[in-house]
Amino acid sequence: VNRNGNFPGLERKLPLLPINDPRNLESSNPAIKKAAEVKLEEDLAPQKIKALKYLASVGCGCYPGVKEAFMAALDDCTEEVRYEAVQALIEAAEDHCETCNRDCCCDEELTLKLAEMAYERDDKCCYKEPSERVREAAAEAMRACCPGRGPVSPQVVTPPPVPPTPEVPVPPRPETPVPETPATTQHRALGTPEGGMVMLFGEPALGGEELASTRPATSRRTAPAGRQAAGAAKEPQMRSAGVLARPTSLGGASASQKGISRSTAVPGRSSSVLQVAVVEEAPQPKAHSATAQPAAQPKAPAKPATQPQRHANTQAKQNEGTVAKVASGAGTVQVQLPRTANPQVGGRVKVYHRFLLNESCIGDLEIVAIGDAAVTARPVDGCNLSKLAAGDRAVLSTVGQTPVHSQAMFESAQATDHN
């Protein structure tokens, strides 16, 4: 086959070797070599378990290295080997013979290893021992090794105390001197709105000549005599305190407003000076004319006329009833109507049947007899009684007297049915 080399895929291939073949341990391929090593270790699990059972019967007192063999078996990659190693330790600890008394392997190192397998977790909050049955067996082995005691925990090492950090002194901040305010400057002044005074804030007091030069030349209304006397009595006291107050008035259209506060600028002063004028005008009595007419009260909007519609709805409810019984053989229908509807013989009743999706009118019925609980009606104008059922809606549409021949025909029909 493939003598000339034209079909290399048809040539015979080398036979596959078992994974644990010793020749694979010498292979240059890392995958083949590592697979052979792992397979050999997994295949040795029954041999390891047999050896652990024998070591548990011998104990750790006579021969060195037995405890180390158990410690290595507890870290074996095969879960069955770890489980059988813990079971061997339990059997050795619970055996009340000479071996348990003198050659027991339950020392501190082995007990801490069992506690790690049973309870400890890694940084991802996962158990270090992935097998649940191995963890339960490790906890049971701890109870067998240390009866009447809880799980052994490693000694906690207390960290050395951290020396306190020395405090760095903070240099004091230099104090900034505060400039003194001139004695002639007013820091705050409170006015009296009742006297209509002007209060000035943050500027030196003015003398008499300066006050006269700052007054505007416009005409102003004269204040009452009592108010002028009160202002003249307060002026010396306000000057000695460094506060200037002068009466003001409002002109133009704003004079008719009451209780209005305004800011008034004094000529010749800087715009940064705040001056507030509080003006209150005495109330003026209003003249009432003998012929004055009282103000007309606004009329309330007329309410929409809803009474007829409400009356119509009430009337429609009073005329509604239900179908009590349908007698198809006799050709009559028993209809229950309210007493307020006042049904009369010869009146018409419209009947409606409720279908699955909507309600439809079946036709008209004519009242032929009036009973105590219901009225008897018969179909007219081609009304089909087969479409009616008990519980359908009935509406009294017209009221009239029954003709004589209709009543007679109905009585004769009833007599025939009885015969």
Tab-separated table of C-alpha atoms in Angstrom:
chain	number	residue	atom	x	y	z
A	1	VAL	CA	0.000	0.000	0.000
A	2	ASN	CA	1.315	3.428	-0.916
A	3	ARG	CA	4.344	1.963	-2.573
A	4	ASN	CA	4.954	5.116	-4.618
A	5	GLY	CA	4.004	7.520	-1.804
A	6	ASN	CA	0.903	8.867	-3.493
A	7	PHE	CA	-1.519	7.747	-0.737
A	8	PRO	CA	0.103	8.371	2.665
A	9	GLY	CA	-3.231	8.221	4.470
A	10	LEU	CA	-3.598	4.565	3.564
A	11	GLU	CA	-0.442	3.455	5.334
A	12	ARG	CA	-0.714	1.345	8.473
A	13	LYS	CA	-0.617	3.342	11.740
A	14	LEU	CA	1.144	2.389	14.953
A	15	PRO	CA	-1.076	0.640	17.500
A	16	LEU	CA	-2.410	2.722	20.414
A	17	LEU	CA	-0.797	2.008	23.754
A	18	PRO	CA	-2.619	1.972	27.067
A	19	ILE	CA	-2.464	5.255	28.960
A	20	ASN	CA	-0.554	3.697	31.842
A	21	ASP	CA	1.911	1.901	29.597
A	22	PRO	CA	5.456	2.312	30.982
A	23	ARG	CA	6.691	3.401	27.550
A	24	ASN	CA	4.439	6.489	27.798
A	25	LEU	CA	6.386	7.640	30.843
A	26	GLU	CA	9.396	8.158	28.570
A	27	SER	CA	7.463	9.996	25.853
A	28	SER	CA	8.672	13.420	24.750
A	29	ASN	CA	5.086	14.660	24.507
A	30	PRO	CA	4.082	16.356	27.806
A	31	ALA	CA	0.426	15.348	27.483
A	32	ILE	CA	1.200	11.649	26.962
A	33	LYS	CA	3.738	11.618	29.781
A	34	LYS	CA	1.497	13.452	32.303
A	35	ALA	CA	-1.523	11.298	31.389
A	36	ALA	CA	0.518	8.172	32.066
A	37	GLU	CA	1.602	9.506	35.458
A	38	VAL	CA	-1.940	10.483	36.506
A	39	LYS	CA	-3.395	7.210	35.274
A	40	LEU	CA	-0.829	5.252	37.250
A	41	GLU	CA	-1.695	7.183	40.423
A	42	GLU	CA	-5.443	6.685	39.928
A	43	ASP	CA	-4.969	3.005	39.258
A	44	LEU	CA	-3.027	2.672	42.506
A	45	ALA	CA	-6.035	3.809	44.598
A	46	PRO	CA	-7.080	0.249	45.639
A	47	GLN	CA	-3.486	-0.536	46.575
A	48	LYS	CA	-3.275	2.657	48.668
A	49	ILE	CA	-6.506	1.838	50.504
A	50	LYS	CA	-5.265	-1.654	51.320
A	51	ALA	CA	-2.015	-0.224	52.683
A	52	LEU	CA	-3.841	2.366	54.839
A	53	LYS	CA	-5.994	-0.302	56.463
A	54	TYR	CA	-2.895	-2.268	57.371
A	55	LEU	CA	-1.117	0.786	58.805
A	56	ALA	CA	-4.164	1.564	60.954
A	57	SER	CA	-3.891	-1.906	62.511
A	58	VAL	CA	-0.175	-1.456	63.213
A	59	GLY	CA	-0.331	2.027	64.756
A	60	CYS	CA	2.173	4.860	64.963
A	61	GLY	CA	4.171	3.787	68.022
A	62	CYS	CA	6.633	1.193	66.770
A	63	TYR	CA	7.499	2.171	63.246
A	64	PRO	CA	8.431	5.712	62.224
A	65	GLY	CA	6.751	7.334	59.249
A	66	VAL	CA	3.307	5.823	59.782
A	67	LYS	CA	1.773	9.134	60.818
A	68	GLU	CA	3.436	10.855	57.859
A	69	ALA	CA	1.882	8.231	55.566
A	70	PHE	CA	-1.563	9.049	56.967
A	71	MET	CA	-0.912	12.773	56.539
A	72	ALA	CA	0.042	12.217	52.897
A	73	ALA	CA	-3.053	10.072	52.347
A	74	LEU	CA	-5.254	12.886	53.702
A	75	ASP	CA	-3.869	15.121	50.915
A	76	ASP	CA	-4.266	12.541	48.145
A	77	CYS	CA	-5.998	13.694	44.941
A	78	THR	CA	-8.296	10.668	44.890
A	79	GLU	CA	-11.397	11.271	46.999
A	80	GLU	CA	-11.811	7.591	47.857
A	81	VAL	CA	-8.279	7.410	49.240
A	82	ARG	CA	-8.890	10.410	51.528
A	83	TYR	CA	-12.155	8.950	52.766
A	84	GLU	CA	-10.632	5.538	53.530
A	85	ALA	CA	-7.700	7.205	55.309
A	86	VAL	CA	-10.088	9.034	57.665
A	87	GLN	CA	-12.094	5.838	58.218
A	88	ALA	CA	-8.871	3.978	59.109
A	89	LEU	CA	-8.029	6.652	61.696
A	90	ILE	CA	-11.525	6.325	63.214
A	91	GLU	CA	-11.211	2.551	63.524
A	92	ALA	CA	-7.783	2.869	65.121
A	93	ALA	CA	-8.991	5.475	67.631
A	94	GLU	CA	-12.118	3.532	68.617
A	95	ASP	CA	-10.283	0.215	69.029
A	96	HIS	CA	-9.916	-0.290	72.804
A	97	CYS	CA	-6.899	-2.489	72.583
A	98	GLU	CA	-3.218	-2.116	73.258
A	99	THR	CA	-2.676	-0.392	69.937
A	100	CYS	CA	-5.150	2.402	70.769
A	101	ASN	CA	-3.683	2.895	74.198
A	102	ARG	CA	-0.038	3.183	73.246
A	103	ASP	CA	0.325	3.590	69.480
A	104	CYS	CA	-2.547	5.965	68.626
A	105	CYS	CA	-1.829	8.428	65.815
A	106	CYS	CA	-4.141	11.179	67.160
A	107	ASP	CA	-1.541	13.760	68.077
A	108	GLU	CA	-1.875	17.536	67.772
A	109	GLU	CA	-0.653	17.754	64.182
A	110	LEU	CA	-3.043	15.104	62.901
A	111	THR	CA	-5.975	16.562	64.854
A	112	LEU	CA	-5.365	20.016	63.369
A	113	LYS	CA	-5.271	18.437	59.915
A	114	LEU	CA	-8.651	16.796	60.534
A	115	ALA	CA	-10.092	20.115	61.767
A	116	GLU	CA	-8.866	21.837	58.619
A	117	MET	CA	-10.554	19.236	56.448
A	118	ALA	CA	-13.840	19.396	58.393
A	119	TYR	CA	-14.356	23.116	58.981
A	120	GLU	CA	-11.949	25.467	57.231
A	121	ARG	CA	-12.671	27.410	54.046
A	122	ASP	CA	-10.499	29.188	51.506
A	123	ASP	CA	-10.471	32.874	50.518
A	124	LYS	CA	-13.486	32.267	48.218
A	125	CYS	CA	-15.574	30.942	51.145
A	126	CYS	CA	-15.377	27.382	49.782
A	127	TYR	CA	-14.504	24.353	51.875
A	128	LYS	CA	-10.912	23.264	51.519
A	129	GLU	CA	-12.169	19.673	51.411
A	130	PRO	CA	-14.574	19.491	48.426
A	131	SER	CA	-16.132	16.118	49.382
A	132	GLU	CA	-19.005	16.316	51.840
A	133	ARG	CA	-18.633	12.752	53.105
A	134	VAL	CA	-14.925	13.287	53.737
A	135	ARG	CA	-15.742	16.410	55.812
A	136	GLU	CA	-18.292	14.496	57.871
A	137	ALA	CA	-15.844	11.622	58.375
A	138	ALA	CA	-13.118	14.073	59.472
A	139	ALA	CA	-15.455	15.598	62.082
A	140	GLU	CA	-16.277	12.094	63.361
A	141	ALA	CA	-12.552	11.248	63.521
A	142	MET	CA	-11.963	14.354	65.656
A	143	ARG	CA	-14.656	13.227	68.093
A	144	ALA	CA	-13.045	9.774	68.224
A	145	CYS	CA	-9.555	11.168	68.794
A	146	CYS	CA	-10.663	13.763	71.372
A	147	PRO	CA	-13.753	12.427	73.164
A	148	GLY	CA	-15.636	15.029	75.219
A	149	ARG	CA	-13.851	17.951	73.541
A	150	GLY	CA	-14.741	20.335	70.772
A	151	PRO	CA	-12.764	20.903	67.593
A	152	VAL	CA	-9.138	21.822	68.143
A	153	SER	CA	-8.315	25.253	66.766
A	154	PRO	CA	-4.786	26.526	66.130
A	155	GLN	CA	-3.332	28.959	68.610
A	156	VAL	CA	-4.130	32.537	67.730
A	157	VAL	CA	-1.037	34.682	67.507
A	158	THR	CA	-1.650	38.153	68.926
A	159	PRO	CA	-0.055	40.816	66.712
A	160	PRO	CA	2.313	43.223	68.449
A	161	PRO	CA	0.798	46.567	69.413
A	162	VAL	CA	1.241	49.337	66.892
A	163	PRO	CA	3.085	52.334	68.363
A	164	PRO	CA	1.033	55.537	68.326
A	165	THR	CA	1.776	58.042	65.612
A	166	PRO	CA	3.508	61.143	67.014
A	167	GLU	CA	1.468	64.286	66.709
A	168	VAL	CA	2.896	67.011	64.511
A	169	PRO	CA	2.582	70.427	66.190
A	170	VAL	CA	0.603	72.909	64.151
A	171	PRO	CA	1.952	76.488	64.264
A	172	PRO	CA	-0.611	79.035	65.410
A	173	ARG	CA	-2.156	81.170	62.735
A	174	PRO	CA	-1.376	84.904	62.931
A	175	GLU	CA	-4.281	87.061	63.970
A	176	THR	CA	-5.313	89.764	61.524
A	177	PRO	CA	-5.928	93.113	63.255
A	178	VAL	CA	-9.443	94.460	62.829
A	179	PRO	CA	-9.537	98.140	61.734
A	180	GLU	CA	-11.345	100.438	64.120
A	181	THR	CA	-14.554	102.075	62.988
A	182	PRO	CA	-14.782	105.914	63.209
A	183	ALA	CA	-16.831	107.186	66.096
A	184	THR	CA	-19.058	109.218	63.768
A	185	THR	CA	-20.136	106.192	61.729
A	186	GLN	CA	-23.522	104.674	62.374
A	187	HIS	CA	-23.381	100.864	62.486
A	188	ARG	CA	-27.095	100.399	62.833
A	189	ALA	CA	-30.083	102.588	63.363
A	190	LEU	CA	-33.652	101.644	63.929
A	191	GLY	CA	-36.386	103.870	62.604
A	192	THR	CA	-39.900	104.529	63.715
A	193	PRO	CA	-42.327	103.812	60.915
A	194	GLU	CA	-45.081	105.519	62.940
A	195	GLY	CA	-43.386	108.921	62.606
A	196	GLY	CA	-42.485	108.580	58.917
A	197	MET	CA	-38.718	109.021	59.532
A	198	VAL	CA	-35.762	108.360	57.205
A	199	MET	CA	-32.949	106.273	58.759
A	200	LEU	CA	-29.395	106.429	57.366
A	201	PHE	CA	-26.934	103.545	57.820
A	202	GLY	CA	-23.150	103.534	57.454
A	203	GLU	CA	-22.317	107.264	56.953
A	204	PRO	CA	-21.393	110.244	59.199
A	205	ALA	CA	-24.176	112.343	60.668
A	206	LEU	CA	-25.089	115.544	58.849
A	207	GLY	CA	-25.282	119.007	60.344
A	208	GLY	CA	-28.072	121.502	59.938
A	209	GLU	CA	-26.580	123.221	56.853
A	210	GLU	CA	-25.862	119.899	55.146
A	211	LEU	CA	-29.351	118.727	55.925
A	212	ALA	CA	-30.807	121.854	54.333
A	213	SER	CA	-28.667	121.400	51.206
A	214	THR	CA	-29.710	117.781	50.793
A	215	ARG	CA	-33.457	118.431	50.968
A	216	PRO	CA	-35.113	118.407	47.549
A	217	ALA	CA	-36.880	121.545	46.342
A	218	THR	CA	-40.086	119.733	45.456
A	219	SER	CA	-43.234	120.482	47.377
A	220	ARG	CA	-44.307	117.989	50.000
A	221	ARG	CA	-47.304	117.556	52.185
A	222	THR	CA	-47.192	119.083	55.665
A	223	ALA	CA	-47.272	116.562	58.506
A	224	PRO	CA	-49.718	116.960	61.361
A	225	ALA	CA	-48.760	119.222	64.268
A	226	GLY	CA	-48.476	116.392	66.772
A	227	ARG	CA	-46.201	114.392	64.490
A	228	GLN	CA	-43.987	117.452	63.823
A	229	ALA	CA	-43.598	118.072	67.579
A	230	ALA	CA	-42.620	114.446	68.178
A	231	GLY	CA	-40.043	114.610	65.369
A	232	ALA	CA	-38.560	117.871	66.702
A	233	ALA	CA	-38.250	116.399	70.198
A	234	LYS	CA	-36.410	113.292	68.913
A	235	GLU	CA	-34.006	115.148	66.579
A	236	PRO	CA	-31.443	116.288	69.257
A	237	GLN	CA	-31.264	112.783	70.714
A	238	MET	CA	-30.688	111.199	67.311
A	239	ARG	CA	-27.979	113.736	66.411
A	240	SER	CA	-26.091	113.048	69.654
A	241	ALA	CA	-26.201	109.325	68.860
A	242	GLY	CA	-24.899	109.912	65.317
A	243	VAL	CA	-28.184	109.044	63.597
A	244	LEU	CA	-29.919	111.347	61.136
A	245	ALA	CA	-33.655	111.185	60.597
A	246	ARG	CA	-35.667	113.433	58.340
A	247	PRO	CA	-39.359	113.301	57.345
A	248	THR	CA	-40.170	112.320	53.812
A	249	SER	CA	-43.288	112.115	51.703
A	250	LEU	CA	-44.333	110.291	48.597
A	251	GLY	CA	-45.408	112.207	45.545
A	252	GLY	CA	-47.149	111.373	42.333
A	253	ALA	CA	-49.169	108.298	41.878
A	254	SER	CA	-47.398	106.407	44.667
A	255	ALA	CA	-48.757	108.748	47.365
A	256	SER	CA	-52.047	106.905	47.357
A	257	GLN	CA	-50.391	103.663	48.518
A	258	LYS	CA	-50.101	102.842	52.207
A	259	GLY	CA	-47.306	101.240	54.227
A	260	ILE	CA	-44.682	101.210	51.393
A	261	SER	CA	-40.939	101.062	52.223
A	262	ARG	CA	-38.518	102.714	49.756
A	263	SER	CA	-34.759	103.329	49.450
A	264	THR	CA	-34.000	107.062	48.998
A	265	ALA	CA	-30.606	108.255	47.686
A	266	VAL	CA	-29.188	111.470	49.211
A	267	PRO	CA	-27.450	113.841	46.704
A	268	GLY	CA	-23.691	114.246	47.128
A	269	ARG	CA	-23.173	110.831	48.749
A	270	SER	CA	-21.552	107.689	47.410
A	271	SER	CA	-23.825	105.028	45.941
A	272	SER	CA	-22.396	102.446	48.380
A	273	VAL	CA	-24.209	104.116	51.317
A	274	LEU	CA	-27.459	102.362	52.181
A	275	GLN	CA	-30.316	104.717	53.087
A	276	VAL	CA	-33.760	103.394	53.918
A	277	ALA	CA	-36.919	105.484	54.116
A	278	VAL	CA	-39.929	104.047	55.927
A	279	VAL	CA	-43.052	106.032	55.090
A	280	GLU	CA	-46.500	105.511	56.502
A	281	GLU	CA	-49.354	107.683	55.431
A	282	ALA	CA	-52.205	108.449	57.753
A	283	PRO	CA	-55.418	106.758	56.690
A	284	GLN	CA	-57.789	109.060	54.860
A	285	PRO	CA	-61.481	108.742	55.691
A	286	LYS	CA	-63.589	107.914	52.719
A	287	ALA	CA	-66.543	110.131	51.975
A	288	HIS	CA	-69.788	108.242	51.747
A	289	SER	CA	-72.333	109.829	49.484
A	290	ALA	CA	-75.965	109.685	50.349
A	291	THR	CA	-76.712	108.660	46.807
A	292	ALA	CA	-74.052	105.988	46.668
A	293	GLN	CA	-75.379	102.710	45.454
A	294	PRO	CA	-74.135	99.434	46.939
A	295	ALA	CA	-71.920	97.391	44.672
A	296	ALA	CA	-73.785	94.861	42.677
A	297	GLN	CA	-73.175	91.317	43.799
A	298	PRO	CA	-71.916	88.977	41.068
A	299	LYS	CA	-74.504	86.547	39.965
A	300	ALA	CA	-73.785	82.887	40.411
A	301	PRO	CA	-73.546	80.961	37.158
A	302	ALA	CA	-76.677	79.137	36.289
A	303	LYS	CA	-76.550	75.423	36.843
A	304	PRO	CA	-77.073	73.240	33.821
A	305	ALA	CA	-80.515	71.839	33.553
A	306	THR	CA	-79.988	68.163	34.303
A	307	GLN	CA	-83.362	67.496	35.851
A	308	PRO	CA	-85.099	66.338	32.635
A	309	GLN	CA	-82.341	63.870	31.865
A	310	ARG	CA	-82.417	62.534	35.414
A	311	HIS	CA	-86.184	62.241	35.184
A	312	ALA	CA	-85.844	60.387	31.890
A	313	ASN	CA	-83.352	57.925	33.376
A	314	THR	CA	-85.614	57.345	36.383
A	315	GLN	CA	-88.586	56.792	34.105
A	316	ALA	CA	-86.588	54.295	32.027
A	317	LYS	CA	-85.621	52.355	35.150
A	318	GLN	CA	-89.249	52.263	36.290
A	319	ASN	CA	-90.374	50.686	33.003
A	320	GLU	CA	-87.728	47.916	32.947
A	321	GLY	CA	-88.482	44.355	33.958
A	322	THR	CA	-87.419	40.778	33.270
A	323	VAL	CA	-88.804	37.768	31.456
A	324	ALA	CA	-90.027	35.264	34.064
A	325	LYS	CA	-91.228	32.364	31.866
A	326	VAL	CA	-91.524	31.555	28.166
A	327	ALA	CA	-94.370	29.193	27.181
A	328	SER	CA	-93.596	28.376	23.559
A	329	GLY	CA	-96.470	25.872	23.234
A	330	ALA	CA	-99.110	28.365	24.403
A	331	GLY	CA	-97.405	31.264	22.621
A	332	THR	CA	-97.270	33.442	25.753
A	333	VAL	CA	-94.567	35.028	27.879
A	334	GLN	CA	-94.709	35.869	31.591
A	335	VAL	CA	-93.034	39.273	32.205
A	336	GLN	CA	-92.330	40.757	35.632
A	337	LEU	CA	-92.685	44.574	35.651
A	338	PRO	CA	-92.496	46.953	38.608
A	339	ARG	CA	-95.761	48.275	40.022
A	340	THR	CA	-94.639	51.825	39.275
A	341	ALA	CA	-94.665	51.018	35.537
A	342	ASN	CA	-98.504	50.803	35.613
A	343	PRO	CA	-98.850	48.182	32.864
A	344	GLN	CA	-102.189	47.982	31.075
A	345	VAL	CA	-103.781	45.497	28.758
A	346	GLY	CA	-102.812	46.319	25.190
A	347	GLY	CA	-99.457	47.848	26.079
A	348	ARG	CA	-96.312	46.923	24.203
A	349	VAL	CA	-93.189	45.420	25.800
A	350	LYS	CA	-89.833	45.250	24.008
A	351	VAL	CA	-87.722	42.248	24.951
A	352	TYR	CA	-83.906	42.025	24.664
A	353	HIS	CA	-81.763	38.886	24.771
A	354	ARG	CA	-78.154	39.000	25.981
A	355	PHE	CA	-75.897	37.097	23.608
A	356	LEU	CA	-72.205	36.358	24.146
A	357	LEU	CA	-70.883	39.692	22.887
A	358	ASN	CA	-73.842	42.067	22.818
A	359	GLU	CA	-77.523	42.535	23.574
A	360	SER	CA	-80.068	42.384	20.757
A	361	CYS	CA	-83.756	43.293	20.528
A	362	ILE	CA	-85.918	40.221	19.824
A	363	GLY	CA	-89.201	42.009	19.153
A	364	ASP	CA	-92.403	43.330	20.731
A	365	LEU	CA	-94.911	41.666	23.020
A	366	GLU	CA	-98.506	42.759	23.602
A	367	ILE	CA	-99.911	42.564	27.128
A	368	VAL	CA	-103.076	40.458	27.162
A	369	ALA	CA	-103.534	39.885	30.902
A	370	ILE	CA	-102.269	41.385	34.144
A	371	GLY	CA	-101.660	39.158	37.145
A	372	ASP	CA	-100.505	39.737	40.708
A	373	ALA	CA	-96.825	38.852	40.158
A	374	ALA	CA	-96.443	39.176	36.378
A	375	VAL	CA	-98.210	40.139	33.191
A	376	THR	CA	-99.007	37.783	30.331
A	377	ALA	CA	-97.975	38.905	26.844
A	378	ARG	CA	-98.013	37.381	23.392
A	379	PRO	CA	-95.644	38.010	20.479
A	380	VAL	CA	-96.600	40.480	17.772
A	381	ASP	CA	-94.967	41.663	14.554
A	382	GLY	CA	-93.093	38.397	14.018
A	383	CYS	CA	-91.395	38.171	17.419
A	384	ASN	CA	-89.601	34.807	17.705
A	385	LEU	CA	-90.122	33.261	21.148
A	386	SER	CA	-87.436	30.638	20.563
A	387	LYS	CA	-84.776	33.307	21.093
A	388	LEU	CA	-86.156	34.366	24.463
A	389	ALA	CA	-85.119	32.935	27.817
A	390	ALA	CA	-85.905	33.554	31.451
A	391	GLY	CA	-83.977	36.535	32.783
A	392	ASP	CA	-83.972	38.580	29.553
A	393	ARG	CA	-84.589	42.298	29.828
A	394	ALA	CA	-88.070	43.690	29.087
A	395	VAL	CA	-88.969	47.374	28.666
A	396	LEU	CA	-92.529	48.719	28.714
A	397	SER	CA	-92.611	50.934	25.622
A	398	THR	CA	-96.242	52.043	25.181
A	399	VAL	CA	-99.337	51.985	27.341
A	400	GLY	CA	-102.782	51.701	25.861
A	401	GLN	CA	-106.108	49.978	26.250
A	402	THR	CA	-106.576	46.577	24.783
A	403	PRO	CA	-109.157	46.338	22.014
A	404	VAL	CA	-112.212	44.272	22.833
A	405	HIS	CA	-111.592	41.701	20.146
A	406	SER	CA	-108.014	41.048	21.376
A	407	GLN	CA	-109.199	40.337	24.918
A	408	ALA	CA	-111.979	38.109	23.630
A	409	MET	CA	-109.634	36.171	21.372
A	410	PHE	CA	-107.249	35.581	24.277
A	411	GLU	CA	-110.046	34.335	26.561
A	412	SER	CA	-111.319	31.974	23.860
A	413	ALA	CA	-107.789	30.662	23.299
A	414	GLN	CA	-107.420	29.948	27.007
A	415	ALA	CA	-110.785	28.158	27.103
A	416	THR	CA	-109.755	25.976	24.166
A	417	ASP	CA	-106.512	25.034	25.911
A	418	HIS	CA	-108.421	24.025	29.065
A	419	ASN	CA	-110.863	21.882	27.098
